[in-house]
Coordinates of C-alpha atoms in Angstrom, one line a residue:
M1 CA 190.6 -171.8 191.9
D2 CA 193.7 -173.8 190.7
N3 CA 193.9 -177.0 192.6
R4 CA 197.7 -177.2 191.9
L5 CA 198.4 -174.1 194.0
P6 CA 200.0 -174.9 197.4
R7 CA 197.4 -174.6 200.0
L8 CA 195.9 -176.6 202.8
D9 CA 192.1 -177.0 202.2
A10 CA 189.9 -177.1 205.3
A11 CA 188.9 -180.7 205.9
W12 CA 185.3 -180.3 207.2
P13 CA 181.7 -181.0 206.1
A14 CA 181.0 -177.4 205.2
P15 CA 178.5 -176.6 202.4
A16 CA 180.0 -176.8 199.0
H17 CA 179.8 -173.0 198.4
V18 CA 181.9 -172.3 201.5
R19 CA 185.6 -172.0 200.5
A20 CA 188.3 -172.2 203.2
F21 CA 192.0 -172.9 203.2
T22 CA 195.4 -172.0 204.7
T23 CA 198.2 -170.8 202.5
L24 CA 201.6 -172.4 202.6
R25 CA 205.0 -170.7 202.6
T26 CA 205.8 -172.3 199.2
G27 CA 203.2 -170.4 197.3
P28 CA 203.9 -168.3 194.2
G29 CA 205.3 -165.4 196.0
V30 CA 208.1 -162.9 195.8
S31 CA 209.5 -162.6 199.3
P32 CA 213.2 -163.3 199.7
P33 CA 214.7 -165.4 202.6
P34 CA 214.0 -165.6 205.5
F35 CA 210.4 -164.8 204.4
D36 CA 210.5 -167.0 201.3
R37 CA 208.3 -167.1 199.5
F38 CA 204.6 -166.4 200.1
N39 CA 204.6 -164.1 203.1
L40 CA 201.3 -162.3 203.5
G41 CA 202.1 -160.3 206.7
L42 CA 202.9 -156.6 206.6
R43 CA 204.4 -156.4 210.1
C44 CA 206.9 -159.3 210.3
G45 CA 210.0 -157.6 208.9
D46 CA 209.6 -158.4 205.2
D47 CA 209.4 -155.4 202.7
P48 CA 205.7 -154.4 202.8
A49 CA 205.8 -154.1 199.0
N50 CA 206.6 -157.9 198.8
A51 CA 203.7 -158.7 201.1
L52 CA 201.3 -156.5 199.1
E53 CA 202.4 -158.2 195.9
N54 CA 201.9 -161.6 197.5
R55 CA 198.4 -160.5 198.6
R56 CA 197.7 -159.5 195.0
I57 CA 198.8 -162.9 193.9
L58 CA 196.7 -164.6 196.5
R59 CA 193.6 -162.8 195.3
Q60 CA 194.3 -163.3 191.6
S61 CA 195.7 -166.8 191.5
F62 CA 193.6 -168.4 194.3
G63 CA 190.3 -167.1 192.9
L64 CA 189.3 -164.9 195.8
P65 CA 186.1 -162.9 194.9
D66 CA 187.4 -159.8 196.7
E67 CA 190.3 -158.4 198.7
P68 CA 190.3 -160.1 202.1
C69 CA 189.4 -158.3 205.2
W70 CA 192.8 -158.1 206.7
L71 CA 193.1 -157.4 210.5
N72 CA 195.6 -155.6 212.7
Q73 CA 195.9 -158.6 215.1
V74 CA 196.8 -157.8 218.7
H75 CA 196.2 -161.1 220.5
G76 CA 192.9 -159.8 221.9
A77 CA 189.2 -160.9 221.7
D78 CA 187.6 -158.2 219.6
V79 CA 185.5 -159.3 216.6
F80 CA 185.0 -157.2 213.5
L81 CA 181.9 -157.4 211.3
A82 CA 182.9 -157.3 207.7
K83 CA 180.4 -156.1 205.1
A84 CA 180.0 -156.6 201.3
A85 CA 181.3 -154.1 198.7
G86 CA 179.6 -150.8 199.0
A87 CA 179.3 -150.9 202.8
V88 CA 181.9 -149.9 205.3
T89 CA 184.4 -152.7 205.4
R90 CA 187.6 -150.9 206.6
V91 CA 188.6 -148.5 209.3
E92 CA 190.8 -145.4 208.6
N93 CA 194.1 -147.2 208.5
G94 CA 192.9 -149.9 206.2
E95 CA 192.9 -152.7 208.8
P96 CA 190.6 -152.8 211.8
T97 CA 192.2 -153.8 215.1
A98 CA 190.7 -157.1 216.0
D99 CA 191.5 -160.8 216.3
A100 CA 188.4 -162.2 214.7
S101 CA 186.0 -161.3 211.9
L102 CA 182.7 -162.5 210.7
A103 CA 180.5 -162.0 207.6
S104 CA 177.0 -162.9 206.5
D105 CA 177.3 -161.3 203.0
A106 CA 178.3 -163.5 200.1
G107 CA 181.7 -162.8 198.6
V108 CA 183.2 -161.2 201.7
V109 CA 186.6 -162.8 202.3
L110 CA 187.9 -163.1 205.9
A111 CA 191.6 -163.6 206.6
I112 CA 193.7 -164.5 209.7
L113 CA 197.5 -164.4 209.7
T114 CA 199.4 -166.9 211.7
A115 CA 202.9 -168.4 212.2
D116 CA 202.3 -170.7 215.3
C117 CA 199.0 -169.2 216.6
L118 CA 195.9 -171.2 215.9
P119 CA 193.6 -170.1 213.0
V120 CA 190.0 -171.1 213.6
L121 CA 187.4 -170.9 210.8
F122 CA 183.7 -171.1 211.3
C123 CA 180.6 -171.5 209.2
N124 CA 177.0 -172.4 209.8
T125 CA 175.4 -175.5 208.3
E126 CA 173.5 -173.5 205.7
G127 CA 176.6 -171.7 204.6
T128 CA 175.2 -168.2 205.1
E129 CA 177.6 -167.0 207.8
V130 CA 181.3 -167.4 208.2
A131 CA 183.9 -166.3 210.7
A132 CA 187.7 -166.5 211.3
A133 CA 189.6 -166.2 214.6
H134 CA 193.3 -165.7 215.5
A135 CA 193.8 -167.8 218.6
G136 CA 197.3 -167.8 220.1
W137 CA 197.6 -168.6 223.8
R138 CA 196.7 -165.0 224.8
G139 CA 193.7 -165.0 222.6
L140 CA 192.5 -168.4 223.8
A141 CA 192.9 -167.3 227.5
G142 CA 191.2 -164.0 226.7
G143 CA 188.1 -165.6 225.2
V144 CA 188.5 -164.8 221.4
L145 CA 186.7 -168.1 220.4
E146 CA 183.8 -167.5 222.8
A147 CA 183.5 -163.9 221.6
T148 CA 183.3 -165.1 218.0
V149 CA 180.6 -167.6 218.8
R150 CA 178.6 -165.0 220.7
Q151 CA 178.8 -162.5 217.8
M152 CA 177.6 -165.0 215.2
R153 CA 173.9 -164.9 214.4
S154 CA 173.6 -168.7 214.2
P155 CA 173.2 -170.7 217.4
P156 CA 176.3 -172.6 218.5
S157 CA 174.7 -175.9 217.7
D158 CA 174.4 -174.9 214.1
L159 CA 178.2 -174.1 213.7
I160 CA 181.0 -176.1 212.1
V161 CA 184.6 -175.3 213.0
W162 CA 187.9 -176.1 211.4
M163 CA 191.2 -175.6 213.2
G164 CA 194.2 -175.0 210.9
P165 CA 198.0 -175.5 211.5
A166 CA 199.5 -174.2 214.7
A167 CA 202.3 -174.9 217.2
G168 CA 201.8 -178.5 218.2
P169 CA 201.8 -180.1 221.6
Q170 CA 205.0 -182.1 221.0
A171 CA 207.0 -179.0 220.1
Y172 CA 205.4 -175.9 221.8
E173 CA 207.1 -175.3 225.1
I174 CA 205.9 -172.4 227.3
G175 CA 206.7 -171.0 230.7
A176 CA 204.7 -170.6 234.0
E177 CA 202.9 -167.4 233.0
V178 CA 201.2 -169.1 230.1
R179 CA 200.1 -172.1 232.2
D180 CA 198.9 -169.9 235.0
A181 CA 196.8 -167.8 232.6
F182 CA 194.7 -170.9 232.0
V183 CA 194.9 -173.0 235.1
S184 CA 194.2 -170.1 237.4
V185 CA 190.8 -169.7 235.7
H186 CA 190.0 -173.3 234.8
A187 CA 191.8 -175.9 236.9
A188 CA 190.9 -178.6 234.4
D189 CA 193.0 -176.9 231.7
A190 CA 196.1 -178.4 233.5
L191 CA 195.4 -181.5 231.4
A192 CA 196.6 -179.6 228.3
F193 CA 200.1 -179.1 229.8
V194 CA 202.9 -181.6 230.1
A195 CA 205.9 -180.7 232.3
T196 CA 209.3 -180.7 230.6
R197 CA 211.9 -178.9 232.8
P198 CA 211.5 -176.8 235.9
G199 CA 209.0 -174.0 235.2
H200 CA 208.2 -175.2 231.6
W201 CA 205.5 -177.2 230.0
K202 CA 204.5 -178.4 226.5
V203 CA 201.0 -177.0 225.7
D204 CA 198.2 -178.4 223.5
L205 CA 196.6 -175.4 221.9
Y206 CA 194.2 -177.6 220.0
A207 CA 192.8 -179.2 223.2
L208 CA 192.4 -175.8 224.8
A209 CA 190.5 -174.5 221.8
Q210 CA 188.3 -177.6 221.6
W211 CA 187.3 -177.3 225.2
R212 CA 186.4 -173.6 224.9
L213 CA 184.4 -174.3 221.7
R214 CA 182.5 -177.1 223.4
D215 CA 181.8 -175.0 226.5
A216 CA 180.4 -172.4 224.1
G217 CA 178.0 -175.0 222.6
V218 CA 179.9 -175.9 219.4
Q219 CA 180.0 -179.6 218.8
R220 CA 181.2 -180.1 215.2
I221 CA 185.0 -179.4 215.4
Y222 CA 187.5 -180.6 212.8
G223 CA 191.2 -180.2 212.1
G224 CA 194.1 -180.1 214.5
G225 CA 197.3 -182.1 214.6
L226 CA 199.4 -180.1 212.1
C227 CA 202.4 -178.6 213.8
T228 CA 203.9 -175.4 212.3
I229 CA 207.1 -175.7 214.4
S230 CA 207.8 -179.2 213.1
D231 CA 207.2 -178.7 209.4
P232 CA 209.5 -176.0 208.0
A233 CA 208.9 -177.1 204.4
R234 CA 205.3 -176.0 204.5
F235 CA 204.7 -173.7 207.4
Y236 CA 206.1 -170.5 208.9
S237 CA 206.9 -170.7 212.6
H238 CA 207.9 -167.7 214.7
R239 CA 208.9 -169.9 217.6
R240 CA 211.2 -171.9 215.3
D241 CA 212.7 -169.1 213.2
Q242 CA 211.9 -165.8 214.9
H243 CA 212.3 -163.8 211.6
T244 CA 209.7 -165.4 209.3
G245 CA 206.6 -164.8 207.3
R246 CA 202.9 -165.3 207.9
M247 CA 200.4 -167.6 206.4
A248 CA 196.8 -166.7 205.8
S249 CA 193.7 -168.7 206.6
V250 CA 190.8 -167.4 204.5
I251 CA 187.1 -168.2 204.3
W252 CA 184.2 -166.9 202.3
F253 CA 180.9 -168.2 200.8
G254 CA 179.4 -167.7 197.4
S255 CA 175.9 -166.7 196.5

């Protein structure tokens, strides 16, 4: 993999044969404004042909061992089990409907698309199992992280997690329905919300994700603190721009 290519490497103590990073909007892509340049999403308004070409560039230029397992993300909590080449890795339409995926076969590349939602990558300490989860506020409230931990074969105490760039707590303002989705279930989640104006709060997705992971038994949690809304030079942000592209957070392990 070319270290000069624009990407954000996962900063975590994963085994050396586990590779994980988030792409940046400034990659070697072909998408025109407002999706410039390295949009990898097929459903955000860019010409799908551009996104498919960018996906080809991603695989070729970033040294991916296989085509990623792309998901049809719906802000839910379903987890898809991805298999190695030769096994069934896709559903009929080419992209399984799920918001997380996991793999225990070497060379299977998992991918999550985001543009403010929180990408969360998992591996075990031996580097024999990986997972990726798409955790916006709906997914967090719906338990996508807990579902991912449950579906992994490794015990939670054996997992390492990296949280990629997402809408940050200084910029991400939400309404009462979002706060209620959390606080009505876990009153302590109120600590992740800071009131701004009547009926509105700033929310800390990173804190909400960490609390859920720790409640699920995961202790080694890294990343956080990079705000997609506040960094237009590097990150896509749907909240900031509305019409924009999608970054990919990818993870796999070698044999």
